[in-house]
C-alpha atoms as a PDB file:
ATOM      1  CA  MET A   1     -52.331 -39.408-146.881  1.00  0.00           C
ATOM      2  CA  ASP A   2     -50.571 -41.993-149.072  1.00  0.00           C
ATOM      3  CA  ALA A   3     -47.775 -42.549-146.557  1.00  0.00           C
ATOM      4  CA  LYS A   4     -50.230 -42.972-143.692  1.00  0.00           C
ATOM      5  CA  ILE A   5     -52.301 -45.499-145.657  1.00  0.00           C
ATOM      6  CA  ARG A   6     -49.109 -47.442-146.399  1.00  0.00           C
ATOM      7  CA  GLU A   7     -48.292 -47.364-142.700  1.00  0.00           C
ATOM      8  CA  LEU A   8     -51.772 -48.567-141.698  1.00  0.00           C
ATOM      9  CA  THR A   9     -51.837 -51.349-144.307  1.00  0.00           C
ATOM     10  CA  PRO A  10     -48.367 -52.925-144.206  1.00  0.00           C
ATOM     11  CA  ARG A  11     -47.511 -55.753-146.560  1.00  0.00           C
ATOM     12  CA  MET A  12     -46.892 -58.233-143.795  1.00  0.00           C
ATOM     13  CA  TRP A  13     -49.992 -57.618-141.657  1.00  0.00           C
ATOM     14  CA  GLY A  14     -50.032 -60.458-139.141  1.00  0.00           C
ATOM     15  CA  GLN A  15     -53.403 -59.849-137.504  1.00  0.00           C
ATOM     16  CA  SER A  16     -56.935 -60.290-138.760  1.00  0.00           C
ATOM     17  CA  PRO A  17     -58.149 -58.117-141.644  1.00  0.00           C
ATOM     18  CA  THR A  18     -60.931 -56.874-139.355  1.00  0.00           C
ATOM     19  CA  ARG A  19     -58.357 -55.339-137.019  1.00  0.00           C
ATOM     20  CA  CYS A  20     -56.662 -53.619-139.950  1.00  0.00           C
ATOM     21  CA  ILE A  21     -59.997 -52.236-141.161  1.00  0.00           C
ATOM     22  CA  GLU A  22     -60.765 -50.929-137.658  1.00  0.00           C
ATOM     23  CA  ARG A  23     -57.449 -49.044-137.583  1.00  0.00           C
ATOM     24  CA  ILE A  24     -58.064 -47.574-141.021  1.00  0.00           C
ATOM     25  CA  ASN A  25     -61.614 -46.534-140.086  1.00  0.00           C
ATOM     26  CA  VAL A  26     -60.367 -44.562-137.089  1.00  0.00           C
ATOM     27  CA  TYR A  27     -57.912 -42.682-139.290  1.00  0.00           C
ATOM     28  CA  LEU A  28     -60.356 -42.111-142.164  1.00  0.00           C
ATOM     29  CA  ARG A  29     -63.101 -40.764-139.893  1.00  0.00           C
ATOM     30  CA  GLY A  30     -60.712 -38.216-138.418  1.00  0.00           C
ATOM     31  CA  TRP A  31     -59.189 -37.325-141.764  1.00  0.00           C
ATOM     32  CA  SER A  32     -62.545 -36.862-143.495  1.00  0.00           C
ATOM     33  CA  SER A  33     -63.891 -34.715-140.658  1.00  0.00           C
ATOM     34  CA  TYR A  34     -60.817 -32.491-140.737  1.00  0.00           C
ATOM     35  CA  PHE A  35     -60.659 -32.160-144.531  1.00  0.00           C
ATOM     36  CA  ARG A  36     -64.380 -32.089-145.229  1.00  0.00           C
ATOM     37  CA  ILE A  37     -64.092 -28.682-146.844  1.00  0.00           C
ATOM     38  CA  CYS A  38     -62.919 -29.522-150.332  1.00  0.00           C
ATOM     39  CA  THR A  39     -64.309 -28.653-153.712  1.00  0.00           C
ATOM     40  CA  GLU A  40     -66.378 -30.983-155.834  1.00  0.00           C
ATOM     41  CA  GLU A  41     -63.538 -31.141-158.352  1.00  0.00           C
ATOM     42  CA  ASN A  42     -61.399 -32.922-155.736  1.00  0.00           C
ATOM     43  CA  VAL A  43     -64.049 -35.521-154.862  1.00  0.00           C
ATOM     44  CA  HIS A  44     -62.696 -37.744-157.646  1.00  0.00           C
ATOM     45  CA  ARG A  45     -59.433 -37.972-155.704  1.00  0.00           C
ATOM     46  CA  LEU A  46     -61.391 -39.309-152.706  1.00  0.00           C
ATOM     47  CA  HIS A  47     -62.821 -42.024-154.959  1.00  0.00           C
ATOM     48  CA  VAL A  48     -59.294 -42.934-156.108  1.00  0.00           C
ATOM     49  CA  TRP A  49     -58.093 -43.173-152.489  1.00  0.00           C
ATOM     50  CA  ASP A  50     -61.048 -45.415-151.603  1.00  0.00           C
ATOM     51  CA  ALA A  51     -60.151 -47.762-154.456  1.00  0.00           C
ATOM     52  CA  HIS A  52     -56.479 -47.756-153.446  1.00  0.00           C
ATOM     53  CA  ILE A  53     -57.319 -48.651-149.833  1.00  0.00           C
ATOM     54  CA  ARG A  54     -59.573 -51.509-150.976  1.00  0.00           C
ATOM     55  CA  ARG A  55     -56.812 -52.853-153.193  1.00  0.00           C
ATOM     56  CA  ARG A  56     -54.240 -52.697-150.384  1.00  0.00           C
ATOM     57  CA  LEU A  57     -56.624 -54.640-148.150  1.00  0.00           C
ATOM     58  CA  ARG A  58     -57.128 -57.239-150.877  1.00  0.00           C
ATOM     59  CA  ALA A  59     -53.336 -57.533-151.147  1.00  0.00           C
ATOM     60  CA  ILE A  60     -53.140 -58.209-147.401  1.00  0.00           C
ATOM     61  CA  LEU A  61     -55.756 -60.945-147.814  1.00  0.00           C
ATOM     62  CA  VAL A  62     -53.765 -62.518-150.665  1.00  0.00           C
ATOM     63  CA  ARG A  63     -50.576 -62.409-148.615  1.00  0.00           C
ATOM     64  CA  GLN A  64     -52.244 -63.991-145.574  1.00  0.00           C
ATOM     65  CA  LYS A  65     -53.215 -67.058-147.589  1.00  0.00           C
ATOM     66  CA  LYS A  66     -49.611 -68.135-147.926  1.00  0.00           C
ATOM     67  CA  ARG A  67     -50.062 -71.052-150.290  1.00  0.00           C
ATOM     68  CA  PRO A  68     -51.810 -70.770-153.643  1.00  0.00           C
ATOM     69  CA  ARG A  69     -54.085 -73.727-153.015  1.00  0.00           C
ATOM     70  CA  HIS A  70     -55.313 -72.166-149.765  1.00  0.00           C
ATOM     71  CA  LEU A  71     -56.103 -68.935-151.598  1.00  0.00           C
ATOM     72  CA  PHE A  72     -57.823 -70.931-154.355  1.00  0.00           C
ATOM     73  CA  ARG A  73     -60.086 -72.738-151.878  1.00  0.00           C
ATOM     74  CA  HIS A  74     -60.814 -69.542-149.969  1.00  0.00           C
ATOM     75  CA  LEU A  75     -61.820 -67.645-153.103  1.00  0.00           C
ATOM     76  CA  GLN A  76     -64.073 -70.484-154.226  1.00  0.00           C
ATOM     77  CA  GLU A  77     -65.768 -70.521-150.816  1.00  0.00           C
ATOM     78  CA  ARG A  78     -66.375 -66.782-151.169  1.00  0.00           C
ATOM     79  CA  GLY A  79     -68.118 -67.212-154.532  1.00  0.00           C
ATOM     80  CA  ALA A  80     -65.411 -66.769-157.161  1.00  0.00           C
ATOM     81  CA  SER A  81     -65.564 -68.972-160.237  1.00  0.00           C
ATOM     82  CA  VAL A  82     -63.079 -71.821-160.609  1.00  0.00           C
ATOM     83  CA  ARG A  83     -61.317 -70.018-163.441  1.00  0.00           C
ATOM     84  CA  GLY A  84     -61.163 -66.669-161.622  1.00  0.00           C
ATOM     85  CA  ALA A  85     -59.993 -68.259-158.379  1.00  0.00           C
ATOM     86  CA  ALA A  86     -57.346 -70.278-160.225  1.00  0.00           C
ATOM     87  CA  HIS A  87     -56.071 -67.185-162.013  1.00  0.00           C
ATOM     88  CA  SER A  88     -55.850 -65.274-158.742  1.00  0.00           C
ATOM     89  CA  ALA A  89     -54.217 -68.084-156.809  1.00  0.00           C
ATOM     90  CA  TYR A  90     -51.855 -69.700-159.294  1.00  0.00           C
ATOM     91  CA  CYS A  91     -50.770 -66.603-161.195  1.00  0.00           C
ATOM     92  CA  ARG A  92     -46.992 -66.199-161.088  1.00  0.00           C
ATOM     93  CA  ARG A  93     -47.166 -62.457-160.695  1.00  0.00           C
ATOM     94  CA  GLY A  94     -46.907 -60.642-157.399  1.00  0.00           C
ATOM     95  CA  VAL A  95     -49.352 -59.935-154.616  1.00  0.00           C
ATOM     96  CA  TRP A  96     -50.210 -56.466-155.926  1.00  0.00           C
ATOM     97  CA  TYR A  97     -51.215 -57.839-159.334  1.00  0.00           C
ATOM     98  CA  ARG A  98     -53.256 -60.654-157.818  1.00  0.00           C
ATOM     99  CA  SER A  99     -55.063 -58.234-155.495  1.00  0.00           C
ATOM    100  CA  ASN A 100     -56.816 -56.733-158.525  1.00  0.00           C
ATOM    101  CA  SER A 101     -57.486 -59.991-160.355  1.00  0.00           C
ATOM    102  CA  VAL A 102     -60.962 -61.234-161.199  1.00  0.00           C
ATOM    103  CA  GLY A 103     -61.109 -63.839-158.445  1.00  0.00           C
ATOM    104  CA  MET A 104     -60.246 -61.352-155.707  1.00  0.00           C
ATOM    105  CA  THR A 105     -62.609 -58.643-156.909  1.00  0.00           C
ATOM    106  CA  VAL A 106     -65.470 -61.150-157.139  1.00  0.00           C
ATOM    107  CA  ALA A 107     -64.754 -62.713-153.743  1.00  0.00           C
ATOM    108  CA  TYR A 108     -64.259 -59.336-152.054  1.00  0.00           C
ATOM    109  CA  ARG A 109     -66.574 -56.983-153.871  1.00  0.00           C
ATOM    110  CA  ASN A 110     -66.844 -53.287-153.139  1.00  0.00           C
ATOM    111  CA  ALA A 111     -70.109 -54.018-151.295  1.00  0.00           C
ATOM    112  CA  TRP A 112     -68.177 -56.205-148.825  1.00  0.00           C
ATOM    113  CA  PHE A 113     -65.850 -53.297-148.101  1.00  0.00           C
ATOM    114  CA  HIS A 114     -68.748 -50.825-148.001  1.00  0.00           C
ATOM    115  CA  GLU A 115     -70.222 -52.736-145.034  1.00  0.00           C
ATOM    116  CA  ARG A 116     -66.943 -52.661-143.095  1.00  0.00           C
ATOM    117  CA  LEU A 117     -64.819 -49.746-144.314  1.00  0.00           C
ATOM    118  CA  VAL A 118     -65.412 -46.001-144.074  1.00  0.00           C
ATOM    119  CA  SER A 119     -65.615 -44.480-147.553  1.00  0.00           C
ATOM    120  CA  LEU A 120     -64.056 -41.037-147.980  1.00  0.00           C
ATOM    121  CA  GLU A 121     -66.307 -40.201-150.909  1.00  0.00           C
ATOM    122  CA  SER A 122     -69.581 -41.143-149.200  1.00  0.00           C
ATOM    123  CA  THR A 123     -68.485 -39.414-145.982  1.00  0.00           C
ATOM    124  CA  TRP A 124     -67.777 -36.222-147.921  1.00  0.00           C
ATOM    125  CA  GLU A 125     -71.166 -36.441-149.646  1.00  0.00           C
ATOM    126  CA  SER A 126     -72.949 -36.864-146.304  1.00  0.00           C
ATOM    127  CA  LEU A 127     -71.070 -33.912-144.771  1.00  0.00           C
ATOM    128  CA  ASN A 128     -71.629 -31.674-147.821  1.00  0.00           C
ATOM    129  CA  PRO A 129     -75.191 -32.257-149.059  1.00  0.00           C
ATOM    130  CA  ARG A 130     -76.177 -30.739-152.369  1.00  0.00           C
ATOM    131  CA  PRO A 131     -78.822 -28.017-152.220  1.00  0.00           C
ATOM    132  CA  LYS A 132     -82.309 -29.279-153.054  1.00  0.00           C
ATOM    133  CA  LEU A 133     -84.038 -27.424-155.844  1.00  0.00           C
ATOM    134  CA  ALA A 134     -87.676 -27.449-156.798  1.00  0.00           C
ATOM    135  CA  SER A 135     -88.424 -28.712-160.277  1.00  0.00           C
ATOM    136  CA  GLY A 136     -87.679 -26.154-162.941  1.00  0.00           C
ATOM    137  CA  GLN A 137     -85.262 -24.127-160.809  1.00  0.00           C
ATOM    138  CA  THR A 138     -81.599 -23.709-161.610  1.00  0.00           C
ATOM    139  CA  LEU A 139     -78.690 -22.985-159.319  1.00  0.00           C
ATOM    140  CA  LEU A 140     -77.167 -19.664-160.398  1.00  0.00           C
ATOM    141  CA  PHE A 141     -74.142 -19.682-158.119  1.00  0.00           C
ATOM    142  CA  ASP A 142     -72.184 -22.085-155.944  1.00  0.00           C
ATOM    143  CA  PRO A 143     -73.177 -21.829-152.279  1.00  0.00           C
END
């Protein structure tokens, strides 16, 4: 899974982020349908993969704004504070560090990705609904 995500989200993505998200969605839909039978203990790993994919996409967005001042303006237009946008844009650290900085996470919140990107965790929860119990009942065994 990790190698395929790296392949689908290369560092030097030259097309629009929407196109990259479309490619990832195709893969994630197929992957989640094939591996939908997993235990609840492994659902945390799906959450970690979702976060990793979002961070890789944020890194692509940072890389596409080649100059720091362009990234600064873009983050401000998307609602980041001046201080957060400045830290994200003018920080001397690499793209990976800046992809998880305050300015990027405010400008591209998880809700923004939730509208566009397939979530492995929510897909698993929709494919494996929990049994509904009446009030006062307890589940004695795992179905």
